[in-house]
mmCIF file of C-alpha atoms in Angstrom:
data_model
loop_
_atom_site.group_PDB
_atom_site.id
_atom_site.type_symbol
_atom_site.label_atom_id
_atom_site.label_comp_id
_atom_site.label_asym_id
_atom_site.label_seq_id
_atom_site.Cartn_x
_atom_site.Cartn_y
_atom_site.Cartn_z
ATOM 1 C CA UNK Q 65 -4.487 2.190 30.059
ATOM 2 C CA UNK Q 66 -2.815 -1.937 29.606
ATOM 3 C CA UNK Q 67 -5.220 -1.384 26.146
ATOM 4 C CA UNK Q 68 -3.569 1.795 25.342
ATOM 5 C CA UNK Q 69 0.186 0.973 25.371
ATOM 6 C CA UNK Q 70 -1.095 -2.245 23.774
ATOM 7 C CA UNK Q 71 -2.061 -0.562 20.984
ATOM 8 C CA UNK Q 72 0.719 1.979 20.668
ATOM 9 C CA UNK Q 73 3.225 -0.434 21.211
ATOM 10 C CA UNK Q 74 1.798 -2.365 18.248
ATOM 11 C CA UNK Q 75 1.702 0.477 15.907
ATOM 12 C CA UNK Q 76 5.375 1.716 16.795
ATOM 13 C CA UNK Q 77 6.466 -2.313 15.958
ATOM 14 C CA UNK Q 78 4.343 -3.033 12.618
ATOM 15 C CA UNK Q 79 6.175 0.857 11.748
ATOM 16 C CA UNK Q 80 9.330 -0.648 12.495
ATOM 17 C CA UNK Q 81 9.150 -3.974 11.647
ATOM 18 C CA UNK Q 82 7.677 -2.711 7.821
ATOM 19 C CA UNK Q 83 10.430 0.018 7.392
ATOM 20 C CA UNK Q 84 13.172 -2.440 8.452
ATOM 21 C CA UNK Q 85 11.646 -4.626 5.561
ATOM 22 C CA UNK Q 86 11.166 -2.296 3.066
ATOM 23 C CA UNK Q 87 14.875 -0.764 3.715
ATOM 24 C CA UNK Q 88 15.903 -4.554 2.335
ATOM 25 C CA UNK Q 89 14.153 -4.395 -0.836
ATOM 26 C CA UNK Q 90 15.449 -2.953 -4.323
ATOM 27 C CA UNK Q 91 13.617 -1.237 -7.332
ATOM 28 C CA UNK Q 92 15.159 -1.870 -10.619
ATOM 29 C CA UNK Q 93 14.193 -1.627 -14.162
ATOM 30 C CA UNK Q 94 11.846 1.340 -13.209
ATOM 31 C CA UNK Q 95 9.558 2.124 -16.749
ATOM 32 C CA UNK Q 96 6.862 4.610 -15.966
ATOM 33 C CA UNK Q 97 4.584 2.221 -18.139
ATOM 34 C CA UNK Q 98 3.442 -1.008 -17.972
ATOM 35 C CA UNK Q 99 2.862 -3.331 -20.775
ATOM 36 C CA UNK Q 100 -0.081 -6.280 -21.566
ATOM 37 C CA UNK Q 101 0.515 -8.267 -24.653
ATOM 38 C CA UNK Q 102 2.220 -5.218 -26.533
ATOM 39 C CA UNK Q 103 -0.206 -2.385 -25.300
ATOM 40 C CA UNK Q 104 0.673 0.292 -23.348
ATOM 41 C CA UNK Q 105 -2.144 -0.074 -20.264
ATOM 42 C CA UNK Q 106 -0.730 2.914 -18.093
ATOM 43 C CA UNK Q 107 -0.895 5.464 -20.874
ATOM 44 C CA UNK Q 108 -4.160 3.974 -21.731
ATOM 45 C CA UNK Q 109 -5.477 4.439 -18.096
ATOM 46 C CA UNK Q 110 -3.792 7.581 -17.985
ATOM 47 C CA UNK Q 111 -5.816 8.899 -20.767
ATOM 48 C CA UNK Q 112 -9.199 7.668 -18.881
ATOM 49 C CA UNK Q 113 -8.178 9.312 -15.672
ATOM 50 C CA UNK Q 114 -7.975 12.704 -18.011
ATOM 51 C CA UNK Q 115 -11.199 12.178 -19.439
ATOM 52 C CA UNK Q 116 -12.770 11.434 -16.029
ATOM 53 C CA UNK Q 117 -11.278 14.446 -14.770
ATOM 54 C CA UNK Q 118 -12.710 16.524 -17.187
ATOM 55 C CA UNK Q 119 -16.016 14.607 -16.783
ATOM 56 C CA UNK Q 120 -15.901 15.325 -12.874
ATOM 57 C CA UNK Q 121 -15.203 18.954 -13.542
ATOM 58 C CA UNK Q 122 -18.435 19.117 -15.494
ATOM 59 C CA UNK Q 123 -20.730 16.897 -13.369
ATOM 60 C CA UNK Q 124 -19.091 16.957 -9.675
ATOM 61 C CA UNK Q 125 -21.393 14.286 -8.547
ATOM 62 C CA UNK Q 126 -20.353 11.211 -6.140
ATOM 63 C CA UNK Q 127 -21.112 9.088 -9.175
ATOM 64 C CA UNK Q 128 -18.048 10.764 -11.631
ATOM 65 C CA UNK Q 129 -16.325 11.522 -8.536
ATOM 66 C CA UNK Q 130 -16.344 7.371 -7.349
ATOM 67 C CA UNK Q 131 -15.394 6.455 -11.309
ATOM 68 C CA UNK Q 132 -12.595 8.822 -10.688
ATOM 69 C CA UNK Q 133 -11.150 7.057 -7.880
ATOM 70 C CA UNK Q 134 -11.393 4.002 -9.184
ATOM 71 C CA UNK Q 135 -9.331 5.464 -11.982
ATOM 72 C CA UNK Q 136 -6.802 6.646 -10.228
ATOM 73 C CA UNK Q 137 -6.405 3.247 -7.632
ATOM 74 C CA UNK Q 138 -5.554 1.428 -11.435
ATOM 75 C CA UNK Q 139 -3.374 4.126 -12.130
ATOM 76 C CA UNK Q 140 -1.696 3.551 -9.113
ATOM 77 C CA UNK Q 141 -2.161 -0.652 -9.526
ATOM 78 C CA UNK Q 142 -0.638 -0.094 -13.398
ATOM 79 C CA UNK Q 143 2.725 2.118 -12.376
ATOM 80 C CA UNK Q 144 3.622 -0.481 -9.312
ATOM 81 C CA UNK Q 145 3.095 -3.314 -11.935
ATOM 82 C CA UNK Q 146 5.400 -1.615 -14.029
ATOM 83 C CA UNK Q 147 8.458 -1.676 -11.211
ATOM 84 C CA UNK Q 148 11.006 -4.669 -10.848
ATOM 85 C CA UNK Q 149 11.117 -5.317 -7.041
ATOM 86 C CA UNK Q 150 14.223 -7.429 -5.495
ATOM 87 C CA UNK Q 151 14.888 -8.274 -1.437
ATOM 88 C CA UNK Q 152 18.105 -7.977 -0.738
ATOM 89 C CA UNK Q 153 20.105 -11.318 1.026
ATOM 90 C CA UNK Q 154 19.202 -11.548 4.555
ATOM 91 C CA UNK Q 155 20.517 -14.020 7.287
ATOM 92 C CA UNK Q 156 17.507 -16.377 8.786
ATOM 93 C CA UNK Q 157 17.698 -14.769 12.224
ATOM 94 C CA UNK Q 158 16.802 -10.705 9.952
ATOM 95 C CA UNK Q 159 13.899 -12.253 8.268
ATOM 96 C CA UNK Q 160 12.295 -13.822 11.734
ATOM 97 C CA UNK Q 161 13.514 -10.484 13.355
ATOM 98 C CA UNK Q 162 11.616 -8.565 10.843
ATOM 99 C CA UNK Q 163 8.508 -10.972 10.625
ATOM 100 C CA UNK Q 164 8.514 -10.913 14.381
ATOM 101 C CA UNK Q 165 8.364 -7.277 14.925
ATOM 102 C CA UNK Q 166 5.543 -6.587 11.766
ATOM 103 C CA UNK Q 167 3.253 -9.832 12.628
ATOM 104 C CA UNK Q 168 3.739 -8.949 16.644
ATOM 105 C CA UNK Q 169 3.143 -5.510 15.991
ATOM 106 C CA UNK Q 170 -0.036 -6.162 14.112
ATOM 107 C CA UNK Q 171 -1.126 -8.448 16.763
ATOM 108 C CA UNK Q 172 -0.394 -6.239 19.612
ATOM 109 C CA UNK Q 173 -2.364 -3.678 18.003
ATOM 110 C CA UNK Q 174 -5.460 -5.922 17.382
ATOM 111 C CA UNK Q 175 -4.962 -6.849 21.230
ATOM 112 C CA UNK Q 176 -4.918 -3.225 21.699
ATOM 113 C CA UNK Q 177 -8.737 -2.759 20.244
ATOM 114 C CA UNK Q 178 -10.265 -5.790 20.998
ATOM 115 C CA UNK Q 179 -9.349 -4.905 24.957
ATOM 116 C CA UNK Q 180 -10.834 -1.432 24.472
ATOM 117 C CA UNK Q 181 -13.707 -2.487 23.513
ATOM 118 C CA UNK Q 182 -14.322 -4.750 26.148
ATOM 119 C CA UNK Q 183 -13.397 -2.874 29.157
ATOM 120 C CA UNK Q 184 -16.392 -1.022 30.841
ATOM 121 C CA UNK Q 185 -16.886 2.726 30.326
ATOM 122 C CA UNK Q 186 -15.562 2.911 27.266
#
């Protein structure tokens, strides 16, 4: 039960402790593509993650359906690359609050599973 509220505790502070951070941080300058050297690599992927699509419709086999995942993570990878990310001024005693509460959480958590696993019965 100790391993339990370990673990949920954990969970409920790296939550808390990751929305408190993320609340501090600003997007700016969103473009929905991002750029390499002059080309355009999101409409670029974008255009692969069609094809595969189309490809995976054809052949639904793990092989075209793995390619298409992969795809889709760069997809993902390309628009975040594409975003301008600022924090937001925060006092010293916000920062150790927040690092406190994610790192503690994280660690409670871990706690939680390694005493699971170690108790008998279980």
């Amino acid at each position: 039960m100790k391993s339990l509220m370990s673990f949920l505790l954990g969970i409920v502070l790296t939550i808390v402790g990751a929305i408190t951070f993320l609340s501090n941080v600003r997007v700016s300058n969103f473009s929905l593509f991002f750029r390499y050297k002059g080309t355009n690599v999101t409409a670029l992927v974008l255009l692969l993650l069609c094809i595969l699509f189309v490809v995976y419709i054809v052949y639904p086999n793990i092989v075209t359906g793995s390619i298409l995942a992969i795809a889709f993570l760069v997809f993902l990878i390309t628009i975040i690359l594409s975003l301008d990310f600022y924090i937001l001024h925060m006092t010293a005693l916000e920062i150790f609050l927040i690092l406190g509460m994610f790192f503690g959480g994280i660690g409670l958590t871990l706690r939680g599973i390694v005493d699971a696993k170690n108790q008998p019965g279980v």
